[in-house]
Coordinates of C-alpha atoms in Angstrom, one line a residue:
X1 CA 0.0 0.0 0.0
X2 CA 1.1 3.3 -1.1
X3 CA -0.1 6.9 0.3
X4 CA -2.4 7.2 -2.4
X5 CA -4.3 4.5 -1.9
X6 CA -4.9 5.2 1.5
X7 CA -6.6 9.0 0.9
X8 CA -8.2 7.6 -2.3
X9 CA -10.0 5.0 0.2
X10 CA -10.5 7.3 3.1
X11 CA -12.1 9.7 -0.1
X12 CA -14.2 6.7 -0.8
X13 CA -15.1 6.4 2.6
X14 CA -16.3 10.1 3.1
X15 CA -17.9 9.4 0.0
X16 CA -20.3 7.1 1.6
X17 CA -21.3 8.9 4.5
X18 CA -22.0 12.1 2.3
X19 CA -24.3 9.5 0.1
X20 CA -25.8 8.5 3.3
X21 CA -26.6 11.7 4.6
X22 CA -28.2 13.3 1.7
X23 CA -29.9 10.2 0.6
X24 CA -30.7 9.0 -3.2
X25 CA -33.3 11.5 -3.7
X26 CA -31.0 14.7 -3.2
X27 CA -28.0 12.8 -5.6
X28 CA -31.1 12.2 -7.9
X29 CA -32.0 15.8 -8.4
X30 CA -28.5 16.9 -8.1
X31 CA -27.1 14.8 -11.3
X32 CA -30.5 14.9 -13.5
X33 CA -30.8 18.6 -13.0
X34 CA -29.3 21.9 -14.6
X35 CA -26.3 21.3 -17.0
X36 CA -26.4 17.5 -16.0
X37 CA -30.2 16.7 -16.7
X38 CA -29.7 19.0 -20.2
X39 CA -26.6 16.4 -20.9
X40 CA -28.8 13.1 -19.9
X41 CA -31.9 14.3 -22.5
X42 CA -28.8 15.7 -25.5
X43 CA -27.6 11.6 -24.4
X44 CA -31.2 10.3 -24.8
X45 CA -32.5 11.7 -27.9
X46 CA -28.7 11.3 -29.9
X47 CA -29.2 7.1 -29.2
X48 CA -33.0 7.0 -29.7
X49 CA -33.3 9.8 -32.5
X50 CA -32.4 7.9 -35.1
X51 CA -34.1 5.0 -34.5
X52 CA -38.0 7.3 -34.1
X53 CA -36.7 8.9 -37.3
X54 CA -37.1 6.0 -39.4
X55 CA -40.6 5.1 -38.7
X56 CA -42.9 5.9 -41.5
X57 CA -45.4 7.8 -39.6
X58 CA -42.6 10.2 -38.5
X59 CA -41.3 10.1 -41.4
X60 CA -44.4 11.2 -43.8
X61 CA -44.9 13.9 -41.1
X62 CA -41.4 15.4 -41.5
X63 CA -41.8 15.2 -45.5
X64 CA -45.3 17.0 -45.4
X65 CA -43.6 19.9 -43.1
X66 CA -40.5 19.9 -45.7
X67 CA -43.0 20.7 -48.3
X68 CA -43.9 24.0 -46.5
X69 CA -40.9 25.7 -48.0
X70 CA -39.1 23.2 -50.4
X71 CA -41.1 24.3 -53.6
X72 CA -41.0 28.1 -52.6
X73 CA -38.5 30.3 -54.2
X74 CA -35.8 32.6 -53.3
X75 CA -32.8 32.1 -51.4
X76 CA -33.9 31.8 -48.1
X77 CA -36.4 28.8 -48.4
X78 CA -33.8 27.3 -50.5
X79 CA -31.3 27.2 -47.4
X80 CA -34.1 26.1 -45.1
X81 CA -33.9 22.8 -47.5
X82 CA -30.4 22.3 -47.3
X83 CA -30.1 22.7 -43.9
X84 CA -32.7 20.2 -43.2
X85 CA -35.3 22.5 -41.1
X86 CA -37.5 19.7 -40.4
X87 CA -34.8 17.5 -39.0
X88 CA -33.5 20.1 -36.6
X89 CA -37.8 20.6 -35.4
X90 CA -37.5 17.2 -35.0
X91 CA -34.4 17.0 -32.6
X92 CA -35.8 20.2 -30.6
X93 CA -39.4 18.5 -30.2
X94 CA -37.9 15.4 -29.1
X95 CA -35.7 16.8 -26.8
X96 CA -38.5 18.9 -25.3
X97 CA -40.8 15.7 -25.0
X98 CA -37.4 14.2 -23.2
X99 CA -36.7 17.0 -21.1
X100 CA -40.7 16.7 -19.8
X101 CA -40.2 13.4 -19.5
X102 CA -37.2 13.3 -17.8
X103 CA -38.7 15.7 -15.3
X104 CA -41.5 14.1 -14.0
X105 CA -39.9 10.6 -13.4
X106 CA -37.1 12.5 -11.7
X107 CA -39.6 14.1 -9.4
X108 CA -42.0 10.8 -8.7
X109 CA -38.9 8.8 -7.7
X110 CA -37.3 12.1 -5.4
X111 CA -40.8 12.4 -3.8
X112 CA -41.0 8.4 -3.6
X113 CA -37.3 8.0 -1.5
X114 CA -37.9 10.6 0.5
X115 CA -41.2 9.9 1.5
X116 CA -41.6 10.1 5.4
X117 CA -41.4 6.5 6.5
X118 CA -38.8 4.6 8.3
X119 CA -38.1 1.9 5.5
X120 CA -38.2 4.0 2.9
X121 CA -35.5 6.4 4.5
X122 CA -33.4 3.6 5.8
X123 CA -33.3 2.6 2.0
X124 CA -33.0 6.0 0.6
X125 CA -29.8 6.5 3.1
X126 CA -28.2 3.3 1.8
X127 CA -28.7 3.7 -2.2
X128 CA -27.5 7.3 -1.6
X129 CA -24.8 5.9 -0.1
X130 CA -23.9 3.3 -3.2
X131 CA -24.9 6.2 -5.7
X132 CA -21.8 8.5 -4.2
X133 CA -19.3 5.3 -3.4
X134 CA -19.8 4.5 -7.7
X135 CA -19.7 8.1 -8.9
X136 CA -16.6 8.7 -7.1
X137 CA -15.1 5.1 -8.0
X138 CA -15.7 6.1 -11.4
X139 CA -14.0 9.0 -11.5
X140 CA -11.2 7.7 -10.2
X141 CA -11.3 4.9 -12.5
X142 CA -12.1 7.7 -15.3
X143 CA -8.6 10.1 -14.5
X144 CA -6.2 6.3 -14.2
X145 CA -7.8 5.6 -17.5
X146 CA -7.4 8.8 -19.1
X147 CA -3.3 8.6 -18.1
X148 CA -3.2 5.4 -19.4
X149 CA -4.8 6.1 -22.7
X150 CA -2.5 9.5 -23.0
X151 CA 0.9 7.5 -22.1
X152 CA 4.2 9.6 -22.1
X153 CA 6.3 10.2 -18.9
X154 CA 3.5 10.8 -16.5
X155 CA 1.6 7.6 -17.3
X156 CA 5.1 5.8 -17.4
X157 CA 5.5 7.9 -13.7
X158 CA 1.9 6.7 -12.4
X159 CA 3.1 3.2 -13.4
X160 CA 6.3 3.0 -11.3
X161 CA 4.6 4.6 -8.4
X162 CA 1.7 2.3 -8.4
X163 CA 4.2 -0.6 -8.3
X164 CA 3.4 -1.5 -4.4
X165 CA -0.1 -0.4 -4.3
X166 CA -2.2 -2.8 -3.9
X167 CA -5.4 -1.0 -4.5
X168 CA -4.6 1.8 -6.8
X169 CA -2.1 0.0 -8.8
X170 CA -4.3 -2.6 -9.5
X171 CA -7.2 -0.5 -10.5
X172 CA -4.6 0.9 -12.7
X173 CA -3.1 -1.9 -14.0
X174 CA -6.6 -3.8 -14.9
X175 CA -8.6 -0.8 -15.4
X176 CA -12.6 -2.1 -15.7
X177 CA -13.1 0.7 -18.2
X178 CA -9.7 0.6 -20.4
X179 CA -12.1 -1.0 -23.0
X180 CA -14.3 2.5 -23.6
X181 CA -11.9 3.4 -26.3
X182 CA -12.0 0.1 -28.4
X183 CA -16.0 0.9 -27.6
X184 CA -15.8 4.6 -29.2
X185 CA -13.7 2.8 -31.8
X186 CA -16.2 0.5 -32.9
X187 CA -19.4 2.6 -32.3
X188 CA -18.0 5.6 -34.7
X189 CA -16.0 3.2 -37.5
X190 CA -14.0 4.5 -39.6
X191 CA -14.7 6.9 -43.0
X192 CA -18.6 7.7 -41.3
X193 CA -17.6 10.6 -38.8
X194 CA -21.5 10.7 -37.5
X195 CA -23.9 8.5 -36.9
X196 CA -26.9 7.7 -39.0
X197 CA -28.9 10.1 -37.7
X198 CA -27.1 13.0 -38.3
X199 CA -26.4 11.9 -41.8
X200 CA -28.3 14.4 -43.6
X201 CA -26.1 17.1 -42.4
X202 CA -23.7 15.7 -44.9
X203 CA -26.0 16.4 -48.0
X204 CA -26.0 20.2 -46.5

């Protein structure tokens, strides 16, 4: 053991009784609110976008809104056809409808753990304890991986020091998440820079 593991497991440990003491509900609100809870719905409608986007309904309601404008003339209806305007409604309504949804499941489940009843606080206590032990595990696991993936003398550095730590070092050594590149690498092949449903920006 090595100094670093024993702050990063006395962090953890603080970790958990900060969990504990806010409870689930608080954590809930805090990470699916403000900048996070705009980041979660931009998450949600990039992997389900696509996939709404294809069905024919949508799609002969996004065609019927293109007409609007594509047989006008001038300049400026001509860009609104290039640029795809019905595509970007589309993204905006369905992050809206996300952003509502998102919302009120947020609130049923805060309102359901904290809820003024013995069980349900003792359980509340506990998950908000797990909930802060994994968000701070990953984050450490998130910065070893990140040194790993950059290399050079500090990664070479984090590597010598981690040597005789036996928590740390083995984190680092067997990192659970070293495989997110190879993931990234597979999910975004090669020669198609965005996904399929973002493809029509190409024809702009």
């Amino acid at each position: 053991m090595v100094t670093a593991d024993w702050i990063i497991i006395a962090v953890l440990v603080v970790g958990l009784g900060i969990g504990a003491l806010l409870g689930f509900g608080k954590w809930l609100k805090f990470f699916t609110s403000g900048v996070f809870g705009i980041l979660i719905s931009v998450i949600i409608c990039y992997f389900v976008g696509g996939g709404i986007l294809q069905l024919g309904f949508v799609q002969e309601a996004l065609s019927k809104l293109a007409a609007l404008w594509a047989d006008k003339g001038g300049f400026g209806y001509s860009l609104l056809t290039k640029i795809h305007l019905e595509i970007i409604i589309y993204y905006l309504v369905l992050f809206l409808i996300v952003q509502i949804i998102r919302i009120i499941i947020v609130k049923v489940l805060q309102k359901g753990f904290e809820a003024d009843l013995k069980p349900v606080k003792v359980v509340n206590r506990i998950l908000g304890a797990v909930f802060a032990f994994a968000i701070l595990f990953f984050i450490m696991l998130l910065v070893l991986w990140v040194v790993a993936w950059v290399g050079g003398d500090t990664a070479a550095a984090w590597g010598a020091y981690f040597e005789k730590s036996g928590f740390v070092g083995a984190l680092y050594r067997n990192n659970p998440i070293a495989g997110i590149g190879d993931y990234i690498a597979n999910y975004f092949p090669k020669g198609d820079p965005a996904p399929d449903a973002f493809a029509f920006f190409g024809n702009v």
